[in-house]
Structure formats: C-alpha cells, structure tokens
XYZ file of C-alpha atoms in Angstrom:
783
model
C 148.326 103.010 132.633
C 145.063 103.811 134.386
C 146.511 107.131 135.616
C 147.417 108.047 132.063
C 143.936 107.306 130.792
C 141.989 108.984 133.529
C 144.378 111.777 134.457
C 143.903 111.016 138.160
C 146.248 111.570 141.042
C 148.307 108.620 142.386
C 146.400 106.103 144.454
C 143.422 105.906 142.146
C 144.927 103.397 139.713
C 143.152 100.635 141.612
C 139.917 101.628 139.871
C 140.571 99.531 136.775
C 139.166 100.535 133.388
C 138.218 97.866 130.851
C 140.495 98.295 127.826
C 137.578 97.589 125.485
C 135.953 100.997 126.224
C 137.031 103.662 123.688
C 139.131 106.455 125.136
C 136.974 109.079 123.519
C 134.004 107.870 125.576
C 135.931 107.707 128.823
C 137.517 111.126 128.960
C 134.366 113.174 129.604
C 133.023 110.771 132.276
C 134.709 112.330 135.358
C 133.533 115.752 134.259
C 129.972 114.520 133.835
C 129.906 112.846 137.248
C 131.628 115.726 138.975
C 133.126 115.865 142.499
C 130.897 113.069 143.827
C 132.547 110.611 141.456
C 136.039 111.693 142.534
C 135.117 111.342 146.194
C 133.750 107.874 145.645
C 136.867 106.750 143.811
C 139.156 108.183 146.475
C 137.377 106.179 149.177
C 138.588 102.859 147.763
C 140.828 101.654 150.638
C 144.512 102.025 149.862
C 145.044 98.366 150.716
C 142.432 97.213 148.208
C 141.904 97.092 144.468
C 138.497 98.315 143.339
C 137.534 97.199 139.856
C 134.261 99.065 139.511
C 133.686 98.018 135.926
C 133.496 94.368 137.010
C 132.158 95.171 140.495
C 135.065 93.381 142.187
C 136.949 94.470 145.309
C 140.108 92.642 146.387
C 141.951 93.192 149.678
C 144.089 90.043 149.805
C 146.920 89.499 152.281
C 146.896 93.035 153.708
C 147.087 92.097 157.403
C 143.653 93.655 157.923
C 142.101 93.091 161.341
C 138.592 94.124 160.275
C 136.562 94.408 157.116
C 137.252 97.806 155.498
C 134.279 100.138 155.631
C 135.631 102.869 153.334
C 134.169 101.343 150.194
C 133.152 103.824 147.467
C 129.549 104.529 146.740
C 129.861 103.013 143.287
C 131.031 99.797 144.978
C 127.786 99.480 146.861
C 126.976 97.353 143.819
C 130.052 95.174 144.447
C 129.415 91.545 143.544
C 132.725 89.923 144.547
C 134.732 90.711 147.655
C 138.055 88.927 148.263
C 139.482 89.253 151.793
C 141.580 86.106 151.957
C 144.808 86.050 153.930
C 143.986 88.722 156.522
C 143.693 88.577 160.348
C 140.001 89.172 160.913
C 139.501 86.690 163.830
C 135.893 87.862 164.459
C 133.100 88.587 161.957
C 130.719 90.912 163.865
C 126.962 91.160 163.247
C 125.847 92.835 160.000
C 129.430 93.281 158.834
C 128.449 93.330 155.160
C 125.067 95.046 155.332
C 126.217 97.848 153.000
C 126.982 95.377 150.212
C 123.534 93.984 149.334
C 124.544 92.941 145.804
C 127.418 90.718 146.902
C 127.385 87.275 145.225
C 130.877 85.950 146.137
C 132.643 86.438 149.459
C 136.091 84.939 150.092
C 137.306 84.794 153.712
C 139.862 81.987 153.431
C 142.970 81.993 155.642
C 141.723 84.892 157.770
C 142.298 83.268 161.203
C 138.555 83.624 161.873
C 137.671 82.189 165.296
C 134.106 83.441 165.634
C 131.239 84.233 163.292
C 128.679 86.214 165.268
C 124.952 85.649 164.937
C 123.655 87.654 162.005
C 127.147 88.280 160.606
C 125.907 87.871 157.039
C 122.459 89.430 157.287
C 121.704 91.600 154.294
C 123.521 89.315 151.855
C 120.387 87.914 150.269
C 122.065 87.585 146.866
C 125.211 85.790 148.054
C 125.931 82.598 146.086
C 129.362 81.549 147.417
C 130.739 81.935 150.936
C 134.274 80.635 151.484
C 135.334 80.291 155.118
C 137.869 77.522 154.523
C 141.175 77.278 156.409
C 140.192 79.298 159.449
C 139.981 78.501 163.180
C 136.269 78.030 163.705
C 135.486 75.512 166.430
C 131.749 76.225 166.572
C 129.050 77.857 164.466
C 126.331 79.744 166.375
C 122.837 78.709 165.431
C 122.038 81.961 163.618
C 125.499 82.623 162.196
C 124.340 81.902 158.646
C 121.012 83.693 158.753
C 120.122 85.840 155.765
C 121.815 83.662 153.163
C 118.696 82.407 151.431
C 120.324 82.349 147.964
C 123.616 80.732 148.988
C 124.538 77.819 146.725
C 127.988 76.853 147.997
C 129.442 76.993 151.501
C 133.117 76.150 152.088
C 134.044 75.318 155.704
C 136.925 72.966 154.934
C 140.001 73.066 157.132
C 138.526 74.521 160.315
C 138.374 73.080 163.847
C 134.661 72.285 164.070
C 134.002 69.579 166.653
C 130.195 69.527 166.558
C 127.254 70.609 164.454
C 124.151 71.939 166.126
C 120.760 71.107 164.608
C 119.398 74.169 162.872
C 122.800 75.634 161.972
C 122.064 75.339 158.267
C 118.306 75.817 158.465
C 118.315 79.125 156.560
C 120.240 77.761 153.559
C 117.357 76.453 151.482
C 119.166 76.994 148.149
C 122.505 75.445 149.143
C 123.820 72.925 146.589
C 127.276 72.092 148.019
C 128.406 72.000 151.651
C 132.075 71.275 152.361
C 132.960 70.292 155.941
C 136.069 68.253 155.126
C 139.217 68.432 157.283
C 137.531 69.414 160.534
C 137.382 67.631 163.907
C 133.839 66.242 163.863
C 133.369 63.065 165.892
C 129.567 62.787 165.944
C 126.636 63.797 163.753
C 123.409 64.451 165.691
C 119.920 63.859 164.396
C 118.693 66.451 161.877
C 122.152 67.990 161.670
C 121.429 69.232 158.149
C 117.788 70.160 158.471
C 116.716 72.742 155.887
C 119.157 71.750 153.146
C 116.422 70.824 150.686
C 118.522 71.321 147.540
C 121.955 70.147 148.667
C 123.336 67.528 146.278
C 126.924 67.161 147.583
C 127.903 66.915 151.241
C 131.616 66.619 152.022
C 132.489 65.196 155.440
C 135.805 63.530 154.636
C 138.936 63.796 156.784
C 137.148 64.176 160.110
C 137.076 61.849 163.128
C 133.489 60.664 162.770
C 132.811 57.410 164.589
C 129.037 57.715 165.168
C 126.171 58.912 163.006
C 122.781 59.273 164.644
C 120.083 57.301 162.778
C 118.420 60.576 161.715
C 121.666 62.465 161.087
C 121.098 62.691 157.323
C 117.341 63.146 157.400
C 116.080 66.217 155.602
C 118.407 65.915 152.595
C 115.980 64.916 149.825
C 118.234 66.031 146.947
C 121.541 64.608 148.196
C 123.311 62.784 145.363
C 126.880 62.529 146.644
C 128.160 61.963 150.175
C 131.870 61.954 151.016
C 132.703 60.216 154.315
C 136.136 58.841 153.493
C 139.039 59.176 155.964
C 136.964 58.960 159.154
C 136.812 56.543 162.106
C 133.636 54.603 161.372
C 133.848 51.178 162.997
C 130.805 49.775 161.182
C 128.741 50.577 158.124
C 126.149 53.145 159.346
C 123.355 51.746 157.192
C 120.314 53.242 158.972
C 121.782 56.741 158.883
C 122.930 56.502 155.276
C 119.587 55.144 154.121
C 117.929 58.407 155.191
C 119.586 60.018 152.163
C 117.506 57.950 149.775
C 118.539 59.859 146.627
C 122.240 59.085 146.979
C 123.972 58.081 143.740
C 127.600 58.136 144.960
C 128.775 57.170 148.459
C 132.434 57.457 149.468
C 133.340 55.451 152.575
C 136.975 54.571 151.880
C 139.710 54.778 154.518
C 137.439 53.804 157.418
C 138.368 50.961 159.792
C 135.256 48.753 159.681
C 136.056 45.078 159.110
C 132.697 43.607 158.050
C 129.656 44.549 155.986
C 126.424 42.555 155.795
C 122.715 42.848 155.071
C 122.056 43.423 158.767
C 123.831 46.775 158.485
C 120.646 48.022 156.840
C 122.071 49.857 153.835
C 119.069 50.543 151.572
C 119.734 53.052 148.807
C 117.586 52.382 145.725
C 119.399 54.918 143.503
C 122.995 54.224 144.550
C 125.307 53.814 141.538
C 128.817 54.099 143.007
C 130.009 52.811 146.388
C 133.606 53.401 147.506
C 134.826 51.130 150.323
C 138.482 51.240 149.376
C 141.525 51.118 151.652
C 139.716 50.055 154.788
C 140.004 46.991 156.993
C 137.322 44.787 155.403
C 137.954 41.123 156.108
C 134.514 39.786 155.218
C 131.685 40.894 152.945
C 128.360 39.088 153.204
C 126.813 38.260 149.782
C 123.644 40.252 150.544
C 125.425 43.274 152.010
C 124.108 45.432 149.147
C 120.930 43.539 148.341
C 118.908 46.718 148.813
C 121.027 48.746 146.399
C 119.617 47.350 143.124
C 121.159 49.972 140.817
C 124.693 49.661 142.152
C 127.018 49.892 139.138
C 130.520 50.338 140.621
C 131.853 48.831 143.857
C 135.368 49.809 144.925
C 136.918 47.374 147.430
C 140.574 48.062 146.676
C 143.177 47.910 149.402
C 141.244 45.864 151.968
C 142.005 42.488 153.603
C 139.641 40.257 151.647
C 141.094 36.859 150.828
C 137.761 35.396 149.702
C 134.594 36.899 148.278
C 131.303 35.225 147.407
C 129.070 36.341 144.520
C 127.058 39.417 145.473
C 123.279 39.135 145.491
C 120.981 42.051 144.779
C 122.888 44.686 142.781
C 121.799 43.390 139.394
C 123.360 46.309 137.518
C 126.856 45.850 138.924
C 129.424 46.225 136.163
C 132.687 47.115 137.934
C 134.169 45.461 140.985
C 137.572 46.836 141.986
C 139.568 44.356 144.104
C 143.180 45.314 143.540
C 145.300 45.237 146.688
C 143.374 42.446 148.446
C 145.176 39.185 149.369
C 142.906 37.023 147.195
C 143.284 33.238 147.590
C 142.692 31.763 144.137
C 141.773 28.273 145.231
C 138.618 26.275 144.608
C 136.643 28.554 146.952
C 137.087 31.362 144.417
C 135.355 29.443 141.634
C 131.842 30.773 142.413
C 133.174 34.337 142.324
C 134.939 33.817 138.993
C 131.895 32.140 137.419
C 129.672 34.957 138.667
C 131.983 37.635 137.248
C 131.743 36.021 133.835
C 128.024 35.298 134.006
C 127.054 38.767 135.271
C 129.546 40.499 132.947
C 131.230 42.289 135.822
C 134.684 43.719 135.192
C 137.200 43.161 137.963
C 140.866 43.944 138.577
C 141.483 41.395 141.354
C 144.937 39.767 141.403
C 145.771 36.451 143.100
C 148.067 36.556 146.130
C 148.040 32.806 146.748
C 148.704 29.993 145.887
C 152.265 30.556 144.746
C 151.724 29.221 141.233
C 149.012 31.843 140.544
C 150.571 34.781 142.361
C 150.146 37.958 140.315
C 147.598 36.438 137.952
C 144.489 38.482 137.188
C 141.463 36.719 138.628
C 139.150 37.439 135.712
C 141.710 36.016 133.306
C 141.631 32.553 134.864
C 139.364 29.617 134.119
C 137.423 27.846 136.877
C 139.583 24.766 136.282
C 142.669 26.835 137.205
C 141.314 27.319 140.723
C 142.222 24.183 142.622
C 142.405 23.131 146.234
C 144.958 20.788 147.888
C 142.686 17.781 147.382
C 142.365 18.389 143.627
C 145.201 16.101 142.531
C 148.668 17.380 141.801
C 148.322 20.744 143.569
C 150.829 19.940 146.300
C 153.259 18.432 143.825
C 153.096 21.497 141.623
C 153.798 23.766 144.564
C 156.760 21.707 145.738
C 158.334 21.355 142.291
C 157.684 24.877 141.160
C 160.602 26.306 139.239
C 162.862 28.597 141.279
C 162.805 32.285 140.568
C 165.332 33.359 137.934
C 168.607 34.681 139.242
C 169.446 38.314 138.782
C 171.961 39.044 136.020
C 175.429 40.284 136.741
C 175.562 43.955 137.484
C 172.081 44.035 139.002
C 171.397 46.748 141.544
C 171.653 45.911 145.221
C 168.691 46.844 147.377
C 168.915 47.630 151.098
C 168.066 44.045 152.060
C 170.993 42.765 150.006
C 168.828 41.048 147.367
C 169.862 41.645 143.786
C 167.282 43.470 141.640
C 167.752 43.634 137.847
C 167.330 46.942 136.050
C 168.633 48.085 132.663
C 171.252 50.787 132.461
C 169.808 54.329 132.226
C 166.527 53.153 133.822
C 165.123 53.402 137.349
C 163.376 50.415 138.958
C 161.546 50.954 142.250
C 160.815 47.682 144.018
C 158.279 49.120 146.486
C 155.908 50.344 143.767
C 157.013 47.801 141.117
C 157.475 50.674 138.678
C 160.293 50.914 136.144
C 161.023 54.005 134.061
C 163.377 54.828 131.179
C 161.547 58.022 130.169
C 163.391 60.469 127.888
C 166.670 58.546 127.842
C 167.305 58.722 124.088
C 166.987 54.945 123.742
C 166.930 53.449 120.229
C 165.677 49.989 121.200
C 163.427 48.545 123.890
C 165.727 47.601 126.788
C 165.572 44.233 128.537
C 166.260 42.944 132.013
C 163.514 44.574 134.083
C 162.402 42.987 137.374
C 159.953 40.156 136.753
C 157.393 41.688 139.117
C 157.268 45.034 137.267
C 153.691 46.319 137.148
C 154.258 49.648 135.331
C 156.876 50.248 132.635
C 157.412 53.785 131.326
C 159.378 54.088 128.059
C 157.834 57.285 126.720
C 159.846 59.939 124.820
C 162.416 57.587 123.321
C 162.916 56.514 119.681
C 161.686 53.031 118.726
C 160.534 53.037 115.066
C 159.586 49.392 115.520
C 158.651 47.246 118.526
C 160.085 43.775 117.782
C 158.730 40.345 118.578
C 158.821 39.382 122.305
C 160.055 42.846 123.231
C 159.098 42.464 126.918
C 160.280 39.017 128.106
C 159.612 37.951 131.657
C 157.053 40.696 132.334
C 153.998 38.517 132.841
C 152.821 40.737 135.709
C 153.020 43.979 133.735
C 149.760 45.931 134.017
C 150.576 49.296 132.403
C 152.927 49.966 129.455
C 153.762 53.523 128.342
C 155.141 53.939 124.802
C 153.975 57.483 123.996
C 156.136 59.776 121.818
C 158.449 56.978 120.650
C 158.176 57.453 116.847
C 156.695 53.947 116.586
C 155.536 53.085 113.070
C 155.068 49.347 113.553
C 154.338 46.685 116.164
C 155.713 43.456 114.817
C 153.865 40.168 115.184
C 154.297 38.909 118.739
C 155.466 42.285 120.051
C 153.269 41.905 123.148
C 153.888 38.192 123.631
C 153.832 37.126 127.251
C 152.021 40.202 128.569
C 149.094 38.221 129.945
C 148.309 40.740 132.708
C 148.529 43.897 130.600
C 145.495 46.170 131.076
C 146.757 49.577 129.883
C 148.699 50.152 126.638
C 149.660 53.730 125.742
C 150.714 54.191 122.101
C 149.654 57.823 121.730
C 151.624 60.353 119.683
C 153.393 57.887 117.404
C 153.343 57.194 113.641
C 151.136 54.100 113.543
C 148.814 53.694 110.580
C 147.671 50.182 111.422
C 147.756 47.325 113.929
C 147.660 43.600 113.319
C 145.965 40.923 115.362
C 149.307 39.123 115.539
C 150.882 42.144 117.255
C 148.195 42.349 119.928
C 147.635 38.646 120.448
C 149.884 38.355 123.478
C 147.759 40.677 125.639
C 144.287 39.066 125.893
C 143.318 41.078 129.005
C 144.098 44.463 127.492
C 141.271 46.819 128.532
C 142.477 50.351 127.751
C 144.110 51.042 124.376
C 145.371 54.577 123.690
C 146.077 55.372 120.012
C 145.512 59.141 119.932
C 147.425 61.319 117.475
C 148.708 58.610 115.143
C 148.047 58.099 111.405
C 145.109 55.704 111.360
C 142.863 55.999 108.298
C 140.324 53.545 109.712
C 139.513 51.796 112.967
C 141.834 48.745 113.187
C 138.881 46.391 113.454
C 140.680 43.308 112.156
C 143.080 43.500 115.097
C 140.578 44.172 117.852
C 138.928 40.757 117.852
C 141.922 39.370 119.801
C 141.100 41.815 122.645
C 137.917 40.367 124.171
C 138.340 42.504 127.308
C 138.766 45.841 125.523
C 136.886 48.414 127.607
C 138.095 51.776 126.287
C 139.450 52.606 122.808
C 141.070 56.005 122.212
C 141.504 57.020 118.552
C 141.249 60.794 118.848
C 142.982 63.054 116.335
C 143.758 60.510 113.645
C 142.586 60.539 110.014
C 139.664 58.093 110.148
C 137.086 59.155 107.542
C 134.256 56.663 108.097
C 133.046 53.937 110.433
C 131.828 50.843 108.623
C 130.288 47.507 109.670
C 133.015 45.204 110.873
C 135.261 47.941 112.234
C 134.326 46.975 115.789
C 133.903 43.247 115.310
C 134.777 41.308 118.431
C 134.647 44.203 120.911
C 131.587 43.088 122.862
C 133.083 44.427 126.111
C 133.768 47.940 124.728
C 132.218 50.672 126.886
C 134.044 53.875 125.815
C 134.867 54.809 122.218
C 136.713 58.063 121.513
C 136.870 59.189 117.856
C 137.095 62.952 118.370
C 139.055 65.061 115.924
C 139.059 62.718 112.927
C 137.613 63.272 109.439
C 134.527 61.108 109.775
C 131.786 61.953 107.301
C 129.694 58.823 107.786
C 128.899 56.235 110.455
C 127.135 53.433 108.659
C 124.164 51.595 110.202
C 125.480 48.541 111.984
C 128.993 49.932 112.404
C 128.549 50.192 116.177
C 126.374 47.112 116.513
C 128.979 44.747 118.018
C 129.567 47.170 120.934
C 126.191 46.653 122.573
C 127.503 47.713 125.998
C 128.820 51.056 124.717
C 128.327 53.847 127.287
C 130.360 56.731 125.825
C 130.600 57.644 122.146
C 132.673 60.694 121.217
C 132.333 61.807 117.587
C 133.000 65.493 118.155
C 135.232 67.563 115.867
C 134.515 65.461 112.794
C 132.776 66.236 109.468
C 129.356 64.697 110.032
C 126.502 66.525 108.327
C 123.714 64.701 110.134
C 123.158 62.699 113.288
C 124.002 59.037 112.540
C 120.630 57.857 113.827
C 120.783 54.498 112.114
C 124.139 53.704 113.688
C 122.710 54.307 117.165
C 120.318 51.392 116.861
C 121.320 48.545 119.153
C 123.106 50.645 121.786
C 120.789 50.245 124.807
C 123.422 51.330 127.357
C 124.645 54.574 125.740
C 124.906 57.309 128.383
C 126.965 60.019 126.686
C 126.978 61.152 123.042
C 129.420 63.819 121.842
C 128.601 65.394 118.476
C 129.897 68.930 119.013
C 132.062 70.584 116.389
C 130.477 68.856 113.380
C 128.535 70.427 110.481
C 125.055 69.303 111.404
C 123.050 72.467 110.582
C 119.705 70.728 111.251
C 118.242 68.026 113.492
C 115.426 65.966 112.047
C 112.576 64.225 113.893
C 113.605 61.250 116.021
C 117.316 61.885 115.590
C 118.131 60.297 118.958
C 115.181 57.974 119.408
C 117.273 54.735 119.335
C 119.086 55.797 122.531
C 116.215 57.700 124.143
C 115.832 55.336 127.077
C 119.462 55.471 128.184
C 121.074 58.745 127.071
C 122.019 61.094 129.925
C 124.396 63.626 128.337
C 124.080 65.055 124.817
C 126.635 67.480 123.352
C 125.603 69.409 120.220
C 127.475 72.645 120.806
C 129.400 74.429 118.019
C 127.717 72.294 115.356
C 126.435 75.023 113.060
C 122.837 74.206 113.992
C 120.338 76.527 112.328
C 117.175 74.479 112.668
C 115.848 71.902 115.112
C 112.704 70.005 114.236
C 109.952 69.918 116.902
C 110.398 66.151 117.148
C 114.187 66.088 117.105
C 114.414 65.004 120.722
C 111.507 62.596 120.547
C 112.154 59.628 122.808
C 114.584 61.467 125.092
C 112.954 61.861 128.459
C 113.576 61.354 132.155
C 117.100 59.974 131.685
C 118.564 63.046 129.964
C 120.461 65.180 132.490
C 122.430 67.635 130.338
C 121.842 69.168 126.912
C 124.544 71.329 125.312
C 123.380 73.553 122.435
C 125.633 76.559 122.941
C 127.494 78.383 120.164
C 125.203 77.431 117.301
C 123.212 79.565 114.841
C 119.754 78.989 116.303
C 117.257 81.798 115.882
C 114.382 79.623 117.069
C 113.952 76.475 119.134
C 110.814 74.491 119.972
C 109.856 73.922 123.593
C 111.082 70.629 125.023
C 108.533 69.673 127.710
C 109.466 65.990 127.542
C 112.930 66.680 128.997
C 111.680 66.836 132.557
C 114.838 65.857 134.482
C 117.406 68.175 132.940
C 120.038 69.367 135.388
C 121.893 71.462 132.805
C 120.840 73.029 129.525
C 123.158 75.512 127.786
C 121.714 77.723 125.046
C 124.280 80.531 125.199
C 125.893 81.947 122.099
C 122.852 81.550 119.801
C 121.312 84.504 117.890
C 117.752 83.936 119.077
C 115.035 86.011 117.429
C 112.633 86.852 120.218
C 109.301 87.019 118.462
C 106.039 85.201 119.051
C 107.409 82.046 117.495
C 109.670 81.746 120.531
C 106.877 82.113 123.084
C 106.570 78.328 123.754
C 110.315 78.134 124.426
C 110.122 81.111 126.786
C 107.297 79.460 128.720
C 109.219 76.191 128.954
C 112.380 77.896 130.161
C 110.556 79.858 132.840
C 109.423 76.538 134.281
C 113.023 75.348 134.642
C 115.003 76.228 137.736
C 118.159 76.368 135.625
C 120.431 79.001 134.161
C 120.321 78.506 130.392
C 122.341 81.456 129.048
C 119.940 82.237 126.186
C 119.723 85.896 125.103
C 117.852 87.724 122.382
C 119.848 88.879 119.365
C 116.887 90.402 117.520
C 114.718 92.357 117.022
C 116.828 95.402 117.967
C 114.527 96.473 120.803
C 114.980 93.091 122.529
C 118.692 92.638 121.863
C 120.685 91.581 124.926
C 117.699 90.595 127.064
C 117.725 87.177 128.685
C 115.181 85.043 126.884
C 114.061 83.357 130.085
C 113.297 86.641 131.835
C 112.070 88.649 128.863
C 108.374 88.477 129.713
C 107.788 91.993 128.383
C 108.996 90.896 124.959
C 106.188 88.349 124.640
C 103.250 90.122 126.274
C 101.888 91.294 122.929
C 101.745 87.773 121.515
C 98.395 86.035 120.927
C 97.695 83.572 123.711
C 99.841 85.328 126.301
C 96.896 86.662 128.304
C 95.055 83.353 128.225
C 98.121 81.634 129.554
C 98.444 84.150 132.375
C 94.797 83.696 133.226
C 95.187 79.956 133.622
C 97.966 80.533 136.132
C 95.919 82.958 138.239
C 93.662 81.603 141.009
C 90.001 82.203 140.253
C 90.570 82.809 136.554
C 87.961 81.459 134.170
C 89.079 78.262 132.431
C 86.936 78.763 129.332
C 89.031 78.522 126.185
C 88.734 81.662 124.111
C 89.061 81.017 120.410
C 88.689 83.159 117.299
C 88.400 86.476 119.148
C 90.399 89.527 118.441
C 93.180 90.497 120.844
C 91.256 93.458 122.255
C 88.252 91.256 123.062
C 90.492 88.739 124.796
C 92.151 91.445 126.879
C 88.800 92.913 127.824
C 87.454 89.517 128.807
C 90.435 88.728 131.014
C 90.454 92.137 132.626
C 86.753 91.731 133.376
C 87.539 88.476 135.125
C 89.971 90.294 137.343
C 92.968 88.418 136.087
C 94.741 91.044 133.990
C 95.554 94.648 134.646
C 95.391 97.117 131.809
C 98.754 98.709 132.498
C 100.357 95.379 131.596
C 100.095 96.548 127.978
C 101.578 100.012 128.287
C 103.199 101.477 125.201
C 106.639 101.091 126.785
C 106.467 97.326 126.220
C 108.286 95.853 123.250
C 105.749 95.336 120.471
C 106.151 92.238 118.295
C 104.670 91.481 114.920
C 103.890 87.798 114.506
C 103.130 85.928 111.308
C-alpha cells in the first residue's frame, strides 16, 4: 500500500505513511525534498521498520548482534527504538549518541551481558529504558550516566547479584525502578543514593537475606516497596524505616517467624502492610505501634494460631487472616472483642476446636469462644454428631474416601471448589461436599432460586450465579449460608430483593447486582446484611437515591451506581453509610453535584461523577468531603463553567483531579490543591486569553503533565497551555509577576500605570529585556 502511494521502489514500504494525510498533499513531497530525502529513506535498515511520521523505529527479533547504525537522517528525531529479541550481548559506550531525541528504548530479551560505562550518554530525553530479561550480572558504576530525564528503568529478570552504591546516582528523575527476579542477596548502605523522586522500588523474587541499616536511605519520595518472595529471616525494621514516606510495603513470602516492637519498624505514613504466606508463628501486640496510619494488614497463609489485639495502628480497618490455624478458644476472646470495638474487618476462619471448624471468627460471639474448663466443652466435643455419609454414587478420591458431587459438576477437594458452569441446568443441583468454599453455577438457567437451595453448605464463602436468568430469590433462598461473603447475581433479571431472601447470609460482605432490572436500591432488604462492605448496582435502571435506601448498611465502604438513570441524590440518602470510601455515580443523569448528600461522609476517598450532565460547578460543591477526598472524577461531564470556589475545602488530601473531555474555555487557578499527583485537563477547548493567565501561572508551578492545549484564539491554537508563555506576555500584570521572580527586582507594587510605563519601569530595574515584547509574540486583547 505504501509503495502504491509513494511510487517508491521495493524495500521502502517500511517508511509508513499516516492514512489521515490527504494523497494530494503527499504526492509532491518527494519531489520537493529531492534526492536527499530518497537517500535518507533508503538508509532505513532492511531488518527494521521506520515509521518516520510517528518517529518510531522497530528492529524486533532480527538476530542483530549490534545496534544498527544506518538510520536515516529523518530518524535522527526518532523517539522510540525497539530492539527486543536480538543478540546484542554488549552495549558499547555512546551507542545511541546519534539519537538525542529518543524517549523510549526497548532492549528486552537481547542476551545483554555487559552495559559499558557511558553506554547511554547523549540520551538526555530518555524516559523509559527496558533492559528486562537479559543476562546482566553487574552494572558498572557509570553505566547509566546521561539519563537525567529517565522515569522508568526495567531490570527485571537479569542475573544481578549485587548493587554498587552510586549505580543509580545519575537518575534524579526516576519514578519506578524494577529489580525483581534477579539474584540479589544483600543490599549495601546507600544502594539507591540519588533516587530523589522514585516512588516504587521492586525487589521481589530475589534472594535477599540482609539489608544494611542505611540500604534504603536517600529515597525521600518512596511510596511503595516490593520485597516479597525473598529470604528475609527477620523483619528489617531499621532499614525499612529509612524510607519514611512508604505507604505500601510488601513483605509476603519471606520466612521470618516473629515480629515485635523490638524490630524497630517505624513508618508514620504506612497504609498497607503485606506479610502474607510467610512463616509467622507469633506477632507481638505492639509490632506496628509506630505505624499509626496502618489501614490494611495482610497476614494470610501464616502459622498463627493465636493473635492478641494490636496496639498502635489506630486506623486499622482490614485484617486478613485467612489460611492461619486459628484456635477459637477463650484466648481468642480479646481479639474478637477488639475487632468489633475497633471496627476492623477480618476474614479469619477457625481451625480448632472441632465444633467451630470453618466458622468465620468475626461472626462469632465472645460467649462462643470457650476453653476446656468452661463447662460442657469436653462433652460437646465427645458427643459431636458424626459427619454425614456420602450418598450412593459419590466420586471416589485417591485416598478411597467418598466425596459427593452432583452429576455434570466438578468438585475439587484440594481447593474446596465446585463448578457446574455452563451445563444447561434448569434447577440448582444438590449434594455438594459439605466443605465447599466456592460454588460456581454461572451460565445456567434458574428463573427462581427456591427456599434452602444450598443445604449443608455452611462453609460456603463465594457463590457465583451470574447469567442464570434469575428473576426471583425466594424467601429463605440463602438459608444456612452463614459463612457466605461473596454473592454474584450479576447479569440476571432481578428487579427486587427481599430481606427474607437474604436473611440466611448475615456475613455477606460483597453483593454483585450489576446489569439487572432494579428501579431503586433494595434498601428494605439490606438491613439484614450488617457486614455489607461493597454493593455493586451498576447498569440498572435506578432513577434516584432517597433517604432510607441505605438503611442498615453502616459497614458499607464501596457503593457502585454507575450507568443508571439517577437524576437526584437526596440529602440524607447516603447518611447511614458513614464509613463510605468509594462512591461511583458516573454515567448517570445528574445535572449538579449532590453536595447535600455528601454531608456526613467523613471517610470518602473517591468520588466518580464523570459522564453526567453537570455543565457547571458552584462554590463549595465538594466542601462536605474536603478533608478526606483523594480522587475526584469529573471528566466527560459537559462542564462549561467552574466557579472560583468550586473546589473550596479540597486541599492536601486530593491526589488526582480528572477534568478531561469537557467544554471548558476557562478555569480558575487552584492554588489550594497543593498535593496533586495527577491533574488531567486534556480535551477542553481552552481560550488562551488574559483571563487564563492565573491558570497558566498555577500550572507552571506544577511538576505534572496536564494535557491542556489552547483551542483559541487562532494564533494560539494547538499550543500547550502550560508552556505557552508567549501567549500571555502581553497581559497586564505579566511583567510585574516576572519581576517578583527575578533576584534583585524591586518589590514595589505598581498600580494604575499604563502598560508602557510598567515595562519601562521594569526594564530600568534590569529585570526585563525589551525584546521580550517583539512583534512576533501573540498579541491578546483582554477585557
């Protein structure tokens, strides 16, 4: 196709032409550029594809032993170079010096054994360097010199055995460093010196057994550290505490057996700690006393039979204990009482005594937790009813024990999973193993789920009934499902639910009702679900949210109402859910922010309002949740106007603001949003006149990519708003602002003078040069 368009000889089809360019404009181009253009195109290596329109060059899997040097002159501006799957082995010094505009370099699976000192010098614009899946066993100290703009470095899947201090010293802009799946056994002091902006460090799947106390020093911005699947014998508290900004710490799959306060873990901002699938046998109550903001603690798959209430992490809300051999005797009473008192959700399941085996810990009462001296405990154990016999025709397992399983279903004893998916069943089958934890019945045809449909499944945790044409759950349908946590009823024909239908599952935490026929939130049924954590009602036909719709859902944290027909959320409708963290109201028909309904939600972290018909934001629209909100989505909402006080009250907590794909021509500056990590203003028709000067100044102070471009006036169209200084230089106040930023400038406020007097004054002070106002600048007329 390219040959037909360009009329070039074979071999030049690699120079791809964007189909969006009219043919009439393309045909004269070779003639205009002449022989030099032809020569440049012909120098694209035969083994590569040169897409000059996008500035990409790809030479994948060509068995190349060195980086091709016959790159056309037009590709000197190449931004992406893909060399994966070759046999380079050695990257010599200054290999890429003729590609100064390169931003992405992919060297995966190239059998690279050595990166010479200075190999990447000249790549000052490079953002991503991928050296994963090679054979590097060492990195010379100056191997990464010259990469001052690099944001992501992939070294996963090499053979690195040690890191030398100073190796990463030149990478001051690096955000992510991936060293997973190497052979590291030790981290020396100051191993990551110079990584001032790195927020994620991946060290998983190594053989680390020792971290020097200063190993993580010099990482002031580190938010996430992955150390899972290593050989750490003890919690390296002193080393970890050097990364004082950590919010997420992953230490699972390490063999340490004990954690206590003496380990010295002090991380004031830590929110998530993963200690899953290790060898923990004991956890001292004050082990995390110096992690006051700890919200989630994952202890799954360890060897804990007892656990005392934790002291210190006052914000703990989730404690994952599944897979531990918990002894639910009297010694567990303090833990159970603490879980209730501190409102901590837990998934711990009793292993012993026999009478409580399989019971969810947080579903028991303190009086259920007895010890041998508490009366009839021994008698109950001795006279416990025998396990039910398997019915005739039950499947025989390898050990000879009979295991029941309905015809056309598969029951796996090791995982305790049973599945009858897509079997054309017309009724819920019976006869599953009593210890079934997950039952999958999706893609069958059950118009109605009858009373006591799941007998003997008291240990069932997850029930899948998606795509079953269900129109009704009869009263008592979930009877006996005392351990059920997850109920999937998505993609059915339900228009309502009754309390009587749900009453048998008091521990239900996750209820999935997407893509049914609900006209309103089934509030009258939800009060029998005191543990409900997450409610999914996306893509139904709910048209309003009224007081009482969420009565009795005090534990609700996540509410998903996307894709309904909601026009109104009444004040007080969300009031019962005071612990709500996520509220998704996107793709509805709201015409204004439901400010009144947000009152009384002190824990709200994420608010989704995209895809509504908002048009305007009034003052204080989000003030009720200003102290907690971290993520705000207002994209594709038809916004034309935002009041200067619309975001009043939102401050240090807000991390991301999504305003893309609206109709904004103007936007006030937002100096109060000082901790934003992401702000997206792309896809708005901004009018870059003097009214937008405050926004321009605010954006230039952010070290973020915002995506805002000018749509008008015509002379500014297409310019990035953040970088369009020339567009605003003719605006009143511009020179005074520049003067304040210049050392030695006079600080006297100039008021009421004409523009020419102001310019003359500043130039006289030596702070402004006359050619800054040349006629080539874009002139703006301001009201």
